[in-house]
Coordinates of C-alpha atoms in Angstrom, one line a residue:
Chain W
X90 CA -25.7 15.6 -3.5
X91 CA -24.4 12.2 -3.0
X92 CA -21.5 13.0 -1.0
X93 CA -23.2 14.2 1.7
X94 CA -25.0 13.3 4.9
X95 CA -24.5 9.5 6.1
X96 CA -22.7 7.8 4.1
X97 CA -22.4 3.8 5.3
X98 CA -19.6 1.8 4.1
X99 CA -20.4 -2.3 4.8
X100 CA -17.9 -5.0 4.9
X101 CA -17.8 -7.2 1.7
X102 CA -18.2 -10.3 3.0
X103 CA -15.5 -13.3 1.6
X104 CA -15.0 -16.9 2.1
X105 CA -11.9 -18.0 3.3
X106 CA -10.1 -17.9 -0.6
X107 CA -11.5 -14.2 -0.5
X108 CA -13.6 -14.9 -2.6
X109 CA -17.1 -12.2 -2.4
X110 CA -19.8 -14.1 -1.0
X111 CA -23.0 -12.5 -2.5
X112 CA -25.4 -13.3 -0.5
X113 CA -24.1 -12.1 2.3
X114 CA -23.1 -8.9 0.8
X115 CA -26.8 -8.6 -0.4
X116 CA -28.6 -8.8 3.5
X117 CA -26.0 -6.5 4.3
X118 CA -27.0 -3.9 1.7
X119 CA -30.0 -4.8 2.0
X120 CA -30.5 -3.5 5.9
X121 CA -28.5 0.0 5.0
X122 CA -31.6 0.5 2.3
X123 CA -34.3 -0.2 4.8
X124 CA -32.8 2.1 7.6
X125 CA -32.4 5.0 4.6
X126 CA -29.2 5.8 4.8
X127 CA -28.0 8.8 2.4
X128 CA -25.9 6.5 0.7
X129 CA -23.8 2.8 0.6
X130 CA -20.2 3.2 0.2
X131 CA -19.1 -0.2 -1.1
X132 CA -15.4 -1.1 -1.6
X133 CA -14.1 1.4 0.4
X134 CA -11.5 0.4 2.7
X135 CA -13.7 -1.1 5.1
X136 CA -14.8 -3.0 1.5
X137 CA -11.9 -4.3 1.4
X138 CA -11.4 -3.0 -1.6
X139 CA -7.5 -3.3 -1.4
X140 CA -7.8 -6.8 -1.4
X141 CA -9.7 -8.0 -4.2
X142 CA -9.1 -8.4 -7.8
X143 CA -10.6 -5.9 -10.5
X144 CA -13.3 -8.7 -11.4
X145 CA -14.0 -9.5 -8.1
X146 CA -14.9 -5.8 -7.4
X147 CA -17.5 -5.7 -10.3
X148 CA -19.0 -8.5 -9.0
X149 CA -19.3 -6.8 -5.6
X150 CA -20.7 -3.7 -7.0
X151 CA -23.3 -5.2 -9.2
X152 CA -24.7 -7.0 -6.4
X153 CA -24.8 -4.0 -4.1
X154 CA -26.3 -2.3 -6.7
X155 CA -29.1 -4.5 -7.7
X156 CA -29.9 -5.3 -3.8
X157 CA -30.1 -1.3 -3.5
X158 CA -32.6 -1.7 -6.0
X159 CA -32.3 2.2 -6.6
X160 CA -33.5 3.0 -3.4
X161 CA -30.3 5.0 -2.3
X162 CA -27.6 5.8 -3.9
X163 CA -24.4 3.8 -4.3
X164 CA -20.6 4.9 -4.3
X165 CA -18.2 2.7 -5.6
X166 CA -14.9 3.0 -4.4
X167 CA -12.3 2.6 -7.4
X168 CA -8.7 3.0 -5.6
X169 CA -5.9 0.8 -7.2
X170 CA -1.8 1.2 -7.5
X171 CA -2.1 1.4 -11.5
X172 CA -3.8 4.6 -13.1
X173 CA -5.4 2.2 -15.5
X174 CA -7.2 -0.1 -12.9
X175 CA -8.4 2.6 -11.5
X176 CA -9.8 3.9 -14.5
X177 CA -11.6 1.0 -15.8
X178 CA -13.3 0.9 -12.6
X179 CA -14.5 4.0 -13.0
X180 CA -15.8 3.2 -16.4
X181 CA -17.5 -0.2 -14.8
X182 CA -19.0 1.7 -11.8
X183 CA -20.7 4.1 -14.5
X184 CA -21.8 2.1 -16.8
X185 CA -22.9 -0.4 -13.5
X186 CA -24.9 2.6 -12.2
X187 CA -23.2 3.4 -9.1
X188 CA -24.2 7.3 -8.3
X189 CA -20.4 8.4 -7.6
X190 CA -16.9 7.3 -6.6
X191 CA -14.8 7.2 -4.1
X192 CA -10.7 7.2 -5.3
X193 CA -8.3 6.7 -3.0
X194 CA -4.7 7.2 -4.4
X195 CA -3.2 3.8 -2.9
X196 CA 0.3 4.3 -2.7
X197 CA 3.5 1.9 -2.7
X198 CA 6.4 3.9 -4.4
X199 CA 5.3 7.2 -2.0
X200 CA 3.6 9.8 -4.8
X201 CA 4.5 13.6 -5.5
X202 CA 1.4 15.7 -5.7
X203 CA 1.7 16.1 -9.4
X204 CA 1.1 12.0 -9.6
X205 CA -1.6 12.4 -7.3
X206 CA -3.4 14.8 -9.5
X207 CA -2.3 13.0 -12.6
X208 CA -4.0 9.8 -11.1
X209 CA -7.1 12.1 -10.5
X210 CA -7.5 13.2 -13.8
X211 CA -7.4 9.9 -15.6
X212 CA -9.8 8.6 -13.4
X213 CA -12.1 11.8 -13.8
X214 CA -11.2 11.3 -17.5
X215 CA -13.0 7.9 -17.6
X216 CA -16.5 8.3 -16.7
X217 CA -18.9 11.5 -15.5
X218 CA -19.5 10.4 -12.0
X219 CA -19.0 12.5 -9.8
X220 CA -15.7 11.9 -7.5
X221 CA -15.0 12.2 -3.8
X222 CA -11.0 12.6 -2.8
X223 CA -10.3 9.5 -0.3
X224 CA -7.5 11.4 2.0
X225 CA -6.9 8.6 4.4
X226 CA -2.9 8.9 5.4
X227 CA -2.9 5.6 7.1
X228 CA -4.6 3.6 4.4
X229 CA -3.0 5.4 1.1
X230 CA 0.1 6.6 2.5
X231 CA -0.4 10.1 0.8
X232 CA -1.4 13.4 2.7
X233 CA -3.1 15.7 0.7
X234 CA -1.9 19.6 0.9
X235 CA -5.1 22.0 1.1
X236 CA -3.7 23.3 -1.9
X237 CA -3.8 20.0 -4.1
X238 CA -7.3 19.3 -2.6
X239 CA -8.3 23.2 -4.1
X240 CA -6.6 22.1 -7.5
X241 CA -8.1 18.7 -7.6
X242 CA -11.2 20.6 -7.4
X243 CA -11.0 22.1 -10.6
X244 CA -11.5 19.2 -12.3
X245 CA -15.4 19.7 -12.8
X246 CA -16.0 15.9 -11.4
X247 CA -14.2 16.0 -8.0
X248 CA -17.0 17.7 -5.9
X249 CA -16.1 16.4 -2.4
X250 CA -13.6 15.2 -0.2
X251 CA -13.2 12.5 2.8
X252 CA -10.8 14.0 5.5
X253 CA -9.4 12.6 8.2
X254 CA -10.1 13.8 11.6
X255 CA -7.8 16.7 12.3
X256 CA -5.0 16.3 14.6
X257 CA -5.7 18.2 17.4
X258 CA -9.6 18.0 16.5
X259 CA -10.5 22.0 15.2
X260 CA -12.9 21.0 12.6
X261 CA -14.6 24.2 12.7
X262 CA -10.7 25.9 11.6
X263 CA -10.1 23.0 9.3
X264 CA -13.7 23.4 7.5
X265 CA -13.2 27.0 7.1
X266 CA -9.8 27.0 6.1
X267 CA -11.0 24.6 3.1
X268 CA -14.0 26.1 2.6
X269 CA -12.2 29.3 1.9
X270 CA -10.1 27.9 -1.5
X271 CA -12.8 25.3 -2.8
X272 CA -15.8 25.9 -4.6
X273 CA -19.2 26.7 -2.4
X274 CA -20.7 23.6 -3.7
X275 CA -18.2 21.5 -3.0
X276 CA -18.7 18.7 0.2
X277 CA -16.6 18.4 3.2
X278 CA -16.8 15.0 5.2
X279 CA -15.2 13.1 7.6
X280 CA -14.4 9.6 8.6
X281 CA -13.4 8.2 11.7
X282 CA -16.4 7.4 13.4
X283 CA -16.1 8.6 16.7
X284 CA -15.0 12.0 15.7
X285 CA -18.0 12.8 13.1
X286 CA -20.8 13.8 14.9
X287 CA -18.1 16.5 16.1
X288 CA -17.6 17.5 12.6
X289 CA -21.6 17.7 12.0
X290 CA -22.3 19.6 14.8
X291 CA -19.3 22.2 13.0
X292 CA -21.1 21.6 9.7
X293 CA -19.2 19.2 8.0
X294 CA -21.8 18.2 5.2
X295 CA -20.4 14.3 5.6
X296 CA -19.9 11.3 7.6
X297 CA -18.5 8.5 5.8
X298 CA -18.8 5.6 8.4
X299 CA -17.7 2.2 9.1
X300 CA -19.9 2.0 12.2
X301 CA -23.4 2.9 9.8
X302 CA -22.5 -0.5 7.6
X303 CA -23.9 -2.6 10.7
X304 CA -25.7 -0.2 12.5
X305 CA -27.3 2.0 10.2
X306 CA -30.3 2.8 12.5
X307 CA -28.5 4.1 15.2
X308 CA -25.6 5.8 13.1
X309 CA -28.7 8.1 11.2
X310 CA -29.8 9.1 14.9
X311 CA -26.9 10.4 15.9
X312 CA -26.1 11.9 12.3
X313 CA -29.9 13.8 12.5
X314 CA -28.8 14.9 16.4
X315 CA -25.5 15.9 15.0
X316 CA -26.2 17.9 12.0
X317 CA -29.2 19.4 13.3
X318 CA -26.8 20.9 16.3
X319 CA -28.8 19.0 19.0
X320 CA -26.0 19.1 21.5
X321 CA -27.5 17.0 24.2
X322 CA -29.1 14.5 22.1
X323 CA -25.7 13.8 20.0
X324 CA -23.9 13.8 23.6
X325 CA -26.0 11.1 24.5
X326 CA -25.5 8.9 21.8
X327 CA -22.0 9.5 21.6
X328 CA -22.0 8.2 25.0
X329 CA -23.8 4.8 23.9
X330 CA -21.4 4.4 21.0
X331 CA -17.9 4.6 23.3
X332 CA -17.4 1.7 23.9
X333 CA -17.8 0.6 20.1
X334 CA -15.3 3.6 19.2
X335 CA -13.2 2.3 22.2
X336 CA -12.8 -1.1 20.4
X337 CA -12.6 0.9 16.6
X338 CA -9.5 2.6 17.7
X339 CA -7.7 0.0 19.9
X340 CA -8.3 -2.9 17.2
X341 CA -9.1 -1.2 14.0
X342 CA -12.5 -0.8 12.5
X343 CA -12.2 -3.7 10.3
X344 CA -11.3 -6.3 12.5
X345 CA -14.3 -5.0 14.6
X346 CA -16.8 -4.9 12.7
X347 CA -16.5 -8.2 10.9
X348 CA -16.3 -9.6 14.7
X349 CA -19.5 -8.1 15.5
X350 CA -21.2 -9.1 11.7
X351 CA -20.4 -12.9 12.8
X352 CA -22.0 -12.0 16.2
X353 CA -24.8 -10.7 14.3
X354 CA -25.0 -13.6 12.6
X355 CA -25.2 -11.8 9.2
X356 CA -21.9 -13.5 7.6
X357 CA -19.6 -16.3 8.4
X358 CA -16.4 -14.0 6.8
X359 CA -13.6 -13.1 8.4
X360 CA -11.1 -10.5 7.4
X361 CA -8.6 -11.2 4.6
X362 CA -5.4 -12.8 5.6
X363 CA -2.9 -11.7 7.1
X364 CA -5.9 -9.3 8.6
X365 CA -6.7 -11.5 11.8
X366 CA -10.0 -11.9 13.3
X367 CA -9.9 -10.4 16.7
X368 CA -9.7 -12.7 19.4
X369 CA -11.7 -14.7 21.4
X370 CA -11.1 -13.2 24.4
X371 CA -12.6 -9.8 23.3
X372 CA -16.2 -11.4 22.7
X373 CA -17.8 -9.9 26.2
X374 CA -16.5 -6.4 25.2
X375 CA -17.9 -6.7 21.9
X376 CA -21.5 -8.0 22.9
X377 CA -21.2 -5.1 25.6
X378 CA -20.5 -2.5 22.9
X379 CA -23.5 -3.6 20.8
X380 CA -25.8 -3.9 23.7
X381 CA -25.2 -0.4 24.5
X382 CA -26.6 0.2 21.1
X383 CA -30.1 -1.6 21.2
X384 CA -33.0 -0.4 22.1
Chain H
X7 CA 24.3 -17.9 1.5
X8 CA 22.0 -16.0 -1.6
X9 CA 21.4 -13.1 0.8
X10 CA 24.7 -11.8 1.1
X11 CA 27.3 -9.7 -0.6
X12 CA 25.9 -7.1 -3.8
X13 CA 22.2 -7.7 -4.9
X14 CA 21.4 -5.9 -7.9
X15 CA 17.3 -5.1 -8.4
X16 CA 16.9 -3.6 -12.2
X17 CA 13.3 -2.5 -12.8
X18 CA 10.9 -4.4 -14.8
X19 CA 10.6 -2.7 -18.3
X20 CA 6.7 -2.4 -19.1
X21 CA 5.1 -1.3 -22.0
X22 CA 2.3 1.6 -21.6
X23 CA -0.6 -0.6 -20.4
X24 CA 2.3 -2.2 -18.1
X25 CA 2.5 -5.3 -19.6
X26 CA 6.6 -6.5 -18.9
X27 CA 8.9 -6.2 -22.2
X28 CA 10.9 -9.4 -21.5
X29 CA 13.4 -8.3 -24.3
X30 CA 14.2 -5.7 -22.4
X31 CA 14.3 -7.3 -19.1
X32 CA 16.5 -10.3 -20.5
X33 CA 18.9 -7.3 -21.7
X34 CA 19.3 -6.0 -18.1
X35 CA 19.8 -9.4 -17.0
X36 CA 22.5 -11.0 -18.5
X37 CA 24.1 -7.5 -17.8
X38 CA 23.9 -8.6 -14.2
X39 CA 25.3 -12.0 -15.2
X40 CA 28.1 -10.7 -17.3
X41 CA 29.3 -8.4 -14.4
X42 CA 28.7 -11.8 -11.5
X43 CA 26.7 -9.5 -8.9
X44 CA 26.6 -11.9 -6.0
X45 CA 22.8 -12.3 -6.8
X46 CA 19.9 -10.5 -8.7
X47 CA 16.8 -9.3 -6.9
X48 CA 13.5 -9.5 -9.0
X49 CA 10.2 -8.1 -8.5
X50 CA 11.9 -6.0 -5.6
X51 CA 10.4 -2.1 -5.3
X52 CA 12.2 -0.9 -8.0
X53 CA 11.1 -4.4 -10.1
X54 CA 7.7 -2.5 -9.6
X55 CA 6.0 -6.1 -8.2
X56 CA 3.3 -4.0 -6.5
X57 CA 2.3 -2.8 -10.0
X58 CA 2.0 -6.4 -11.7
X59 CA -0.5 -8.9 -11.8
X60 CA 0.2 -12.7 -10.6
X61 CA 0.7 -14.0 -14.1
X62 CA 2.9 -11.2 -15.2
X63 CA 5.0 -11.7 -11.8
X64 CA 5.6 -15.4 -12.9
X65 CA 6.3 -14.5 -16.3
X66 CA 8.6 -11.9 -15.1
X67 CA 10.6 -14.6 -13.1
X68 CA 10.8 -16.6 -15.6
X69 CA 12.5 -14.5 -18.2
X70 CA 14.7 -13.1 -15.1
X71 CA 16.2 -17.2 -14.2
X72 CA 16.4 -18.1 -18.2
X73 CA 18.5 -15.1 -18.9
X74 CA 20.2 -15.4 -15.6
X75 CA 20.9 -19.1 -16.7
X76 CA 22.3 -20.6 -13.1
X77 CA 25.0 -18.2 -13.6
X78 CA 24.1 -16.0 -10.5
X79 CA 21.6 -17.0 -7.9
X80 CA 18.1 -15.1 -8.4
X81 CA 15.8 -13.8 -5.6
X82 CA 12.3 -14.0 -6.2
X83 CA 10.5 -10.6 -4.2
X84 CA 6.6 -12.3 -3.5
X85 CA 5.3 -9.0 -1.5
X86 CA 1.5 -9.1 -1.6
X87 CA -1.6 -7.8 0.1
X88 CA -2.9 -11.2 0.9
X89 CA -1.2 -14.0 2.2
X90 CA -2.2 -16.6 -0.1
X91 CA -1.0 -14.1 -2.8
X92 CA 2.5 -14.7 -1.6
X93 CA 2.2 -17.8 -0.5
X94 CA 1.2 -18.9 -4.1
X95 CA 4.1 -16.8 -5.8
X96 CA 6.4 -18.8 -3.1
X97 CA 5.7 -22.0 -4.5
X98 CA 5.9 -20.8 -8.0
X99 CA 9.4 -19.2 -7.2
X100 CA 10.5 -22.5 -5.5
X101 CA 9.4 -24.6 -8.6
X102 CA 10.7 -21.9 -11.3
X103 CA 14.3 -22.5 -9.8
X104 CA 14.8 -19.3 -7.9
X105 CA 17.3 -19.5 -4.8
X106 CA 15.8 -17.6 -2.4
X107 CA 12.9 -14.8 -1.5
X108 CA 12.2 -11.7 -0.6
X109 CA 9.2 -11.1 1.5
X110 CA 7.7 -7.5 2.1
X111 CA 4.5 -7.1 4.2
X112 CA 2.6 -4.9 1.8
X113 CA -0.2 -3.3 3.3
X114 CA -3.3 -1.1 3.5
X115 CA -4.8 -1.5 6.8
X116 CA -2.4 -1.2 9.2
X117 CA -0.9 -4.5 10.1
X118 CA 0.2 -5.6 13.7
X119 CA 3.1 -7.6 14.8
X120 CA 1.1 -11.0 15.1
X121 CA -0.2 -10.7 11.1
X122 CA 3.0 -9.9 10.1
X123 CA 4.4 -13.1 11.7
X124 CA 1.6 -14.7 10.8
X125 CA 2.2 -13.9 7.1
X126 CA 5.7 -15.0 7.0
X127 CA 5.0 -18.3 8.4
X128 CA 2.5 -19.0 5.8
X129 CA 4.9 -17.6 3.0
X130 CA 7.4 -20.1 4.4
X131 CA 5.3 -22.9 4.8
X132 CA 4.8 -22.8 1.1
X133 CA 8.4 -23.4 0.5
X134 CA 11.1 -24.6 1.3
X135 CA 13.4 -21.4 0.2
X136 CA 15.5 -19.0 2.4
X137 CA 13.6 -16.0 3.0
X138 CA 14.6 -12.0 3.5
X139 CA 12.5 -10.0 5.2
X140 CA 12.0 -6.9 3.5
X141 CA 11.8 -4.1 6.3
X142 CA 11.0 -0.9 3.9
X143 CA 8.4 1.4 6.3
X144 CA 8.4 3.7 3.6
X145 CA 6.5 1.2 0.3
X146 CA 5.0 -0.8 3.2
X147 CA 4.1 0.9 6.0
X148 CA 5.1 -1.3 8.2
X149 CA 8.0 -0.8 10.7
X150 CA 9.7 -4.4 12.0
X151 CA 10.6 -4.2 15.7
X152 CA 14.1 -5.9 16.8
X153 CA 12.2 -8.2 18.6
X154 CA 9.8 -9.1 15.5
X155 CA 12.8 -9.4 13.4
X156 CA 14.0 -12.3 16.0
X157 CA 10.8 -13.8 16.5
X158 CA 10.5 -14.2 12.1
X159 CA 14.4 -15.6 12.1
X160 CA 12.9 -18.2 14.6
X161 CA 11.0 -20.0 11.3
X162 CA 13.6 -22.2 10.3
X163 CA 14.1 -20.4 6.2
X164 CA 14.0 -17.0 7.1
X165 CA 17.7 -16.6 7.3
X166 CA 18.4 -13.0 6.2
X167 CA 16.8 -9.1 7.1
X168 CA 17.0 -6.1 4.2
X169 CA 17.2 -3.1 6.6
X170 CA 16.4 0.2 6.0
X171 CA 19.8 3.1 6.6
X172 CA 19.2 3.7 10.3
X173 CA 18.2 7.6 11.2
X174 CA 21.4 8.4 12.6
X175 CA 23.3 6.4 10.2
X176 CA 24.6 4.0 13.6
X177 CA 25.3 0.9 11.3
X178 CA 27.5 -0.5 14.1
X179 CA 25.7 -0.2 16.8
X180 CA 22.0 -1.0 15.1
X181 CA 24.0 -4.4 13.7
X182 CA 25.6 -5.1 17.4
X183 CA 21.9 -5.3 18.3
X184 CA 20.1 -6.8 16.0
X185 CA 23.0 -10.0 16.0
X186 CA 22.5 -10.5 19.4
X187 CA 19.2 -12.0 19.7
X188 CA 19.9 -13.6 16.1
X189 CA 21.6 -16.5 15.0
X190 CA 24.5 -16.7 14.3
X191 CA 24.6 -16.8 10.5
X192 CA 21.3 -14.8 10.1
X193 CA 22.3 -12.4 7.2
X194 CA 21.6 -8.7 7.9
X195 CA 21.6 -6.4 5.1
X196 CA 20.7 -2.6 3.9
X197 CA 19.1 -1.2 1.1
X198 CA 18.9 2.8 0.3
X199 CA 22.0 2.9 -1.7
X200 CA 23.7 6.2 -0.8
X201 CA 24.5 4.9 3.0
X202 CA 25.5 1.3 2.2
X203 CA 29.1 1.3 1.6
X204 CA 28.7 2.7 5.2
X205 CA 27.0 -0.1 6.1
X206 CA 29.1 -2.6 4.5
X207 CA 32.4 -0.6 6.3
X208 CA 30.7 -1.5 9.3
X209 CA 30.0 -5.2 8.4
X210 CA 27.0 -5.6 7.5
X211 CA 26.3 -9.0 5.2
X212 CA 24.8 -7.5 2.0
X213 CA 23.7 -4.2 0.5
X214 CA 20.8 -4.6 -1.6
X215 CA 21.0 -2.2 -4.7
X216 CA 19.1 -0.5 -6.9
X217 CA 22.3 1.3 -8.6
X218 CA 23.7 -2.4 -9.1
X219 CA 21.0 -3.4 -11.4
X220 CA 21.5 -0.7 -14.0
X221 CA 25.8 -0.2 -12.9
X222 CA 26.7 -3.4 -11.7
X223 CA 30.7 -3.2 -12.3
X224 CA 30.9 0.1 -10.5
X225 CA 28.8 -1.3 -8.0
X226 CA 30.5 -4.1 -7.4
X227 CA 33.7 -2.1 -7.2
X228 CA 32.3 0.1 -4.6
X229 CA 31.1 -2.7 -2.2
X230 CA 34.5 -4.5 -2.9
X231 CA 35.9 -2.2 -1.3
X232 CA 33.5 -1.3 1.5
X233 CA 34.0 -5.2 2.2
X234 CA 37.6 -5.2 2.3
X235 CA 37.6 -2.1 4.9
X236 CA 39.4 0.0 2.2
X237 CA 38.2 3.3 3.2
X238 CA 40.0 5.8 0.8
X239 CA 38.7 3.1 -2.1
X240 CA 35.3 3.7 -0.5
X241 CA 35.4 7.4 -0.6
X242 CA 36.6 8.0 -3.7
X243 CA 33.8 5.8 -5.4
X244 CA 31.0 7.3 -3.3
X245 CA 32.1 11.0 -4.2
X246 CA 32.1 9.3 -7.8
X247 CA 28.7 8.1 -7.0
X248 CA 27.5 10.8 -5.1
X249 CA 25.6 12.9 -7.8
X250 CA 23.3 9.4 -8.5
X251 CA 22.7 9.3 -4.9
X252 CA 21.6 12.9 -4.8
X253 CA 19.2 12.6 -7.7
X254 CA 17.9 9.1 -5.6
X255 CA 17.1 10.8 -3.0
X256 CA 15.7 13.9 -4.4
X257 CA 13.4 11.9 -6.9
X258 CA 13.3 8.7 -5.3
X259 CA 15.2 5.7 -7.6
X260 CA 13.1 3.8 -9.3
X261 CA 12.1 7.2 -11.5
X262 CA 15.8 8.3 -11.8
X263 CA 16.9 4.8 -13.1
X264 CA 13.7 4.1 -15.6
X265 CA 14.9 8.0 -16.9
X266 CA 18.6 6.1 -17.0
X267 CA 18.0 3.2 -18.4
X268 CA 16.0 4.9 -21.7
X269 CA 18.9 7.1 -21.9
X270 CA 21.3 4.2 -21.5
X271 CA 19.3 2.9 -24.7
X272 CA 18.5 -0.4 -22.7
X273 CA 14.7 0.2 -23.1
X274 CA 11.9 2.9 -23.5
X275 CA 9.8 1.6 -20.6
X276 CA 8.0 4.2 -18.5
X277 CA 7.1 3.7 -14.7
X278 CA 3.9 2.5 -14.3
X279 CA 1.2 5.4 -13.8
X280 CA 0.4 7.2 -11.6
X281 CA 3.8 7.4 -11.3
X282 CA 5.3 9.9 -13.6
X283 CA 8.5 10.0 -15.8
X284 CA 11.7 12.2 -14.9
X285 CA 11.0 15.7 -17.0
X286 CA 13.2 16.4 -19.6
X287 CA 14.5 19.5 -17.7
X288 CA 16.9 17.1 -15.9
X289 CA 18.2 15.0 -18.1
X290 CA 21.4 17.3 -17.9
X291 CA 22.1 16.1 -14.3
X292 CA 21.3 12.8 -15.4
X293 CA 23.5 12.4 -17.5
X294 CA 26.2 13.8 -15.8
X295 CA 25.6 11.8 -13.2
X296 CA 26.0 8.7 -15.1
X297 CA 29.4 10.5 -17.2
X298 CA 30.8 10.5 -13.5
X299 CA 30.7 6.6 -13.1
X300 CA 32.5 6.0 -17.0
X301 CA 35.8 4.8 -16.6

């Protein structure tokens, strides 16, 4: 159950040693509860998961989880290079109480599919969370094969996957074709924002988003619209949102949304070095973008 | 001068919870001392630095310039995700007595031209070392433009470029280019072993090798003779060397030369999860590979 519906992944706020700056991280979480999102995603690549040390990403996730106060569920994202680190996360996140995990299988030497899978079911090995497949080719530098994701799924703790948005955008082929080789139970979502409430409205049972970790009330609108196949409605927020997704796929979601969390005023951080902070030059758009959004 | 001529990279031997075996890694050393490759390459790719913690990549470097004892100049790879990472492992490299570095722009979200430069001149503000910039798209997803390239060699220490074999295997023609917005004694290598004799035929500076850190006398033979123009000398060594190459490309060469070095009895280190050992079924071809470069 946790893997679907809005799923909002916040930045983790650091100082300028990137070190996690709890505080920060807590009003963050601390707005996705209020609004009621279906879940938090912390340390997922818009975490910044990547960049942060194994103890620094406990700390991170028992501060999101005691500012969720159990109020809605957390997924921890447990990606590393090593098999082991990855595993010990898992074990942390469980033992934590995060509700699931998110693994993405970080790549540097590129991976055969039988590592992938390997890497899968050490990490499944190490706790009974329940585990969503990051597939995010231009994060992890692995594509997964339809095929791996249907094996991957036999391991009775992967129960959902994060795709990418397909190439030429046939979600309704892609979700069937998946659909057709993985168990009925199993959840199909999506990230890249500006392409999910397409995937809702062709019943994708996810959206994993980046935009929903700052504006969480808005991002639940559009997901309701979305999956309950209000056309017009979805349309229309899509429409209010463009220029956000404009500046998400011309800068990357990360550098924009810690911009616009230092415009909100809710952290100080900037992205980890070498990560830039966008410009200053961009700062009209950006107010622009979240104006569209208010009320 | 460091970045020129054969540079061996052997792997770092790790024990199962990938922890570095410096016995072993002092054993593959002086073997690169003995032969007098014209310098050694740690914590490269196939040194596995992406899989080791801070600490163990000091302690790593360490070990490597002891056993190497000032007999043969030792580059220091200090690749990170973050730049204070490097930056930090630069200063350590400078003060350990290594001779120069090799900087690859790991990343995980996708990095653009400015970070990258931005990266490098923090990495070489830390030191005062000559620096190589690693250009390897395929560990870190980054692709240096020619005109990047140039804009780096502008920092006074970066003073040499590890290349990639170019698609169409043009070494003359991708080397006419990159010299000519370059200075004069910028150094411009090529890893990716089976097409560097090619490269060094064509006069390139340096060939960067991971079949020099396990076969360093048959390597240095081989680029010997690239370097002298000897073409029929060339040929016959690569067709020697030309069932290695085939299993390096076919399985990628850090896992065909951990499966060669525990048969080569130098050490019973694995690759670090989730990357998985060579299976038995070829160890046939591997060692028939390696029976073709015996005297």
């Amino acid at each position: 159950m946790t893997m679907r519906g809005l799923s909002a992944f916040p930045i983790t706020p650091t100082d300028a040693a990137g070190r996690p700056l709890p505080a920060d991280l807590r009003r963050l979480i601390l707005r996705l509860a209020r609004a009621g999102v279906d879940s938090i995603g912390v340390l997922g690549s818009t975490g910044g998961y990547a960049y942060l040390e194994a103890d620094q990403r406990r700390e991170v996730l028992e501060t999101a989880l005691d500012a969720a106060g159990g109020r809605v569920p957390v997924i921890a994202g447990v990606g590393a290079l090593r098999s082991d680190t990855s595993a010990a996360l898992a074990r942390h996140a469980a033992d934590a109480g995060a509700t699931g995990l998110l693994l993405a299988p970080m790549s540097y030497t590129p991976l055969t599919e039988d590592e992938v899978f390997g890497h899968f079911e050490t990490v499944a090995g190490a706790s009974d969370l329940p585990i969503c497949i990051y597939n995010n080719p231009s994060t992890t530098h692995f594509t997964f094969s339809p095929a791996l994701i249907a094996r991957l799924a036999s391991l009775p703790t992967v129960t959902a996957v994060k795709m990418p948005l397909p190439a030429g955008g046939d979600f309704a082929g892609q979700i069937a074709a998946l659909r057709a080789d993985l168990p009925p139970d199993f959840a199909i979502g999506y990230s890249g924002d500006w392409g999910c409430p397409d995937a809702l409205l062709n019943h994708a049972d996810g959206w994993f988003s980046v935009a929903a970790g700052l504006w969480p009330d808005q991002t639940l609108t559009l997901a309701c619209a979305a999956r309950a196949g209000d056309r017009p409605e979805t349309a229309r927020w899509q429409a209010r949102f463009q220029p956000m997704w404009d500046l998400f796929q011309a800068h990357g979601s990360l550098r924009v949304v810690h911009a616009c969390a230092r415009l909100m005023d809710l952290t100080d951080a900037q992205p980890p070095r070498p990560i830039l902070p966008l410009p200053d030059a961009l700062t009209p758009r950006l107010r622009a973008a979240m104006h569209a959004l208010d009320d």
